[in-house]
Short mmCIF file of C-alpha atoms in Angstrom, two decimals:
data_model
loop_
_atom_site.label_atom_id
_atom_site.label_comp_id
_atom_site.label_asym_id
_atom_site.label_seq_id
_atom_site.Cartn_x
_atom_site.Cartn_y
_atom_site.Cartn_z
CA GLN A 1 1.38 -19.27 21.31
CA VAL A 2 -0.12 -18.82 18.17
CA GLN A 3 2.16 -18.36 15.53
CA LEU A 4 0.78 -16.58 12.33
CA VAL A 5 2.39 -16.04 8.15
CA GLU A 6 0.69 -14.67 5.57
CA SER A 7 1.65 -14.02 2.22
CA GLY A 8 0.08 -13.30 -1.55
CA GLY A 9 -0.15 -9.57 -1.54
CA GLY A 10 1.06 -7.61 -4.05
CA LEU A 11 0.41 -4.73 -6.75
CA VAL A 12 -3.17 -5.55 -8.55
CA GLN A 13 -4.80 -3.53 -10.68
CA ALA A 14 -8.41 -2.06 -9.76
CA GLY A 15 -11.35 -4.11 -10.59
CA GLY A 16 -8.71 -7.58 -10.38
CA SER A 17 -7.76 -10.42 -7.22
CA LEU A 18 -5.93 -11.55 -4.66
CA ARG A 19 -5.75 -14.04 -2.58
CA LEU A 20 -3.82 -13.65 0.29
CA SER A 21 -3.20 -16.89 3.35
CA CYS A 22 -2.83 -17.12 6.15
CA ALA A 23 -0.81 -20.03 7.92
CA ALA A 24 -1.25 -20.95 11.26
CA SER A 25 0.68 -23.24 14.05
CA GLY A 26 1.28 -23.64 17.01
CA ARG A 27 0.22 -26.16 20.38
CA THR A 28 -3.10 -24.23 21.12
CA VAL A 29 -4.36 -23.02 17.95
CA LYS A 30 -7.31 -24.50 17.77
CA SER A 31 -8.49 -22.55 20.24
CA TYR A 32 -8.55 -19.78 18.45
CA ALA A 33 -10.37 -18.39 15.58
CA MET A 34 -8.63 -16.16 12.69
CA GLY A 35 -9.44 -13.52 11.39
CA TRP A 36 -8.25 -10.43 8.95
CA PHE A 37 -7.31 -6.97 9.51
CA ARG A 38 -6.19 -4.22 7.48
CA GLN A 39 -4.04 -0.66 7.87
CA ALA A 40 -3.92 1.39 5.59
CA PRO A 41 -1.39 4.39 5.84
CA GLY A 42 -2.47 6.57 8.52
CA LYS A 43 -5.46 5.34 9.64
CA GLU A 44 -6.10 2.68 12.12
CA ARG A 45 -6.35 -0.96 11.82
CA ASP A 46 -10.03 -2.40 10.33
CA PHE A 47 -11.69 -5.58 11.05
CA VAL A 48 -11.82 -7.12 7.59
CA ALA A 49 -13.82 -10.94 8.01
CA THR A 50 -13.74 -13.54 10.43
CA PHE A 51 -15.47 -16.51 11.13
CA ASN A 52 -17.52 -17.15 14.05
CA TRP A 53 -16.45 -19.60 16.90
CA SER A 54 -18.40 -22.69 15.54
CA GLY A 55 -16.72 -21.48 11.98
CA ALA A 56 -20.23 -21.97 10.38
CA ALA A 57 -20.57 -17.98 9.89
CA THR A 58 -18.65 -15.79 8.92
CA TYR A 59 -18.40 -11.31 9.10
CA TYR A 60 -17.74 -9.02 7.00
CA ALA A 61 -16.57 -5.52 7.39
CA ASP A 62 -19.92 -3.43 5.15
CA SER A 63 -16.66 -1.98 2.58
CA VAL A 64 -15.42 -5.47 1.73
CA LYS A 65 -19.11 -7.82 1.61
CA GLY A 66 -20.12 -9.87 -1.75
CA ARG A 67 -15.94 -8.24 -2.53
CA PHE A 68 -14.25 -10.32 -0.12
CA THR A 69 -14.43 -14.43 1.17
CA ILE A 70 -13.04 -15.73 4.10
CA SER A 71 -12.01 -19.14 3.84
CA ARG A 72 -10.03 -22.30 5.96
CA ASP A 73 -8.57 -25.16 5.34
CA ASN A 74 -8.77 -26.93 9.09
CA ALA A 75 -6.66 -29.98 8.41
CA LYS A 76 -3.08 -27.59 6.86
CA ASN A 77 -3.82 -24.35 9.90
CA MET A 78 -4.50 -21.89 6.45
CA VAL A 79 -7.01 -19.10 6.33
CA TYR A 80 -7.92 -17.23 2.63
CA LEU A 81 -8.78 -14.44 2.40
CA GLN A 82 -10.37 -14.34 -2.06
CA MET A 83 -10.21 -10.35 -2.77
CA ASN A 84 -12.09 -10.10 -5.81
CA ARG A 85 -13.20 -6.58 -8.12
CA LEU A 86 -10.47 -5.00 -5.50
CA LYS A 87 -10.41 -1.14 -5.19
CA PRO A 88 -8.03 1.43 -5.02
CA GLU A 89 -9.35 1.83 -1.19
CA ASP A 90 -8.14 -1.45 -0.88
CA THR A 91 -4.42 -0.69 -0.81
CA ALA A 92 -2.96 -1.34 3.00
CA VAL A 93 -1.36 -3.84 5.63
CA TYR A 94 -3.11 -7.04 5.60
CA TYR A 95 -2.92 -9.00 8.85
CA CYS A 96 -4.47 -12.40 9.97
CA ALA A 97 -5.02 -12.52 12.82
CA ALA A 98 -6.10 -14.93 16.21
CA ARG A 99 -8.33 -15.07 18.98
CA PHE A 100 -9.05 -16.86 22.27
CA LEU A 101 -12.44 -18.54 21.39
CA GLY A 102 -12.12 -19.81 25.72
CA ARG A 103 -13.79 -16.15 26.15
CA SER A 104 -16.98 -13.42 24.96
CA THR A 105 -15.08 -11.68 22.19
CA ASN A 106 -15.58 -8.63 19.86
CA TYR A 107 -15.03 -10.11 16.77
CA ALA A 108 -14.23 -6.27 15.41
CA SER A 109 -12.22 -5.22 17.47
CA SER A 110 -8.71 -5.48 17.06
CA ARG A 111 -8.17 -5.66 20.77
CA ASP A 112 -9.91 -8.46 21.67
CA TYR A 113 -7.04 -10.69 18.85
CA ALA A 114 -4.18 -12.08 20.91
CA TYR A 115 -1.85 -13.20 18.26
CA TRP A 116 -0.59 -11.49 14.65
CA GLY A 117 0.94 -12.20 12.27
CA GLN A 118 3.79 -9.46 10.05
CA GLY A 119 1.45 -7.99 7.07
CA THR A 120 1.35 -8.38 4.01
CA GLN A 121 1.33 -5.35 1.58
CA VAL A 122 -1.60 -5.12 -0.81
CA THR A 123 -1.89 -2.19 -3.43
CA VAL A 124 -4.45 -1.53 -5.96
CA SER A 125 -3.58 0.95 -8.55
CA SER A 126 -6.35 2.76 -10.27
#
């Protein structure tokens, strides 16, 4: 079991920045890679960013590349999403998620993530 708790969402003007945090816990947390997804009203849950199996590489959705940065603190079991130059279309509920490293997975597919946080709302005003 892995528990994930997000924080850091809020209301920000276009062009501003926010940093989301995800606290991970559980006996098997180190067997999972963390990622971020987002879901806007009436839309599907979309991939945002994640790490590769070793944590040495990162992957981003094209829509956030160059603006968002995923990072982690292994000692604290924390994952972060720094979001810069925010746009109104970034408005969504942002979810932290964990995918198992013990098998081949599609890092961009929500179906390959076994655990999810409760989500945190990010609203970007124009």
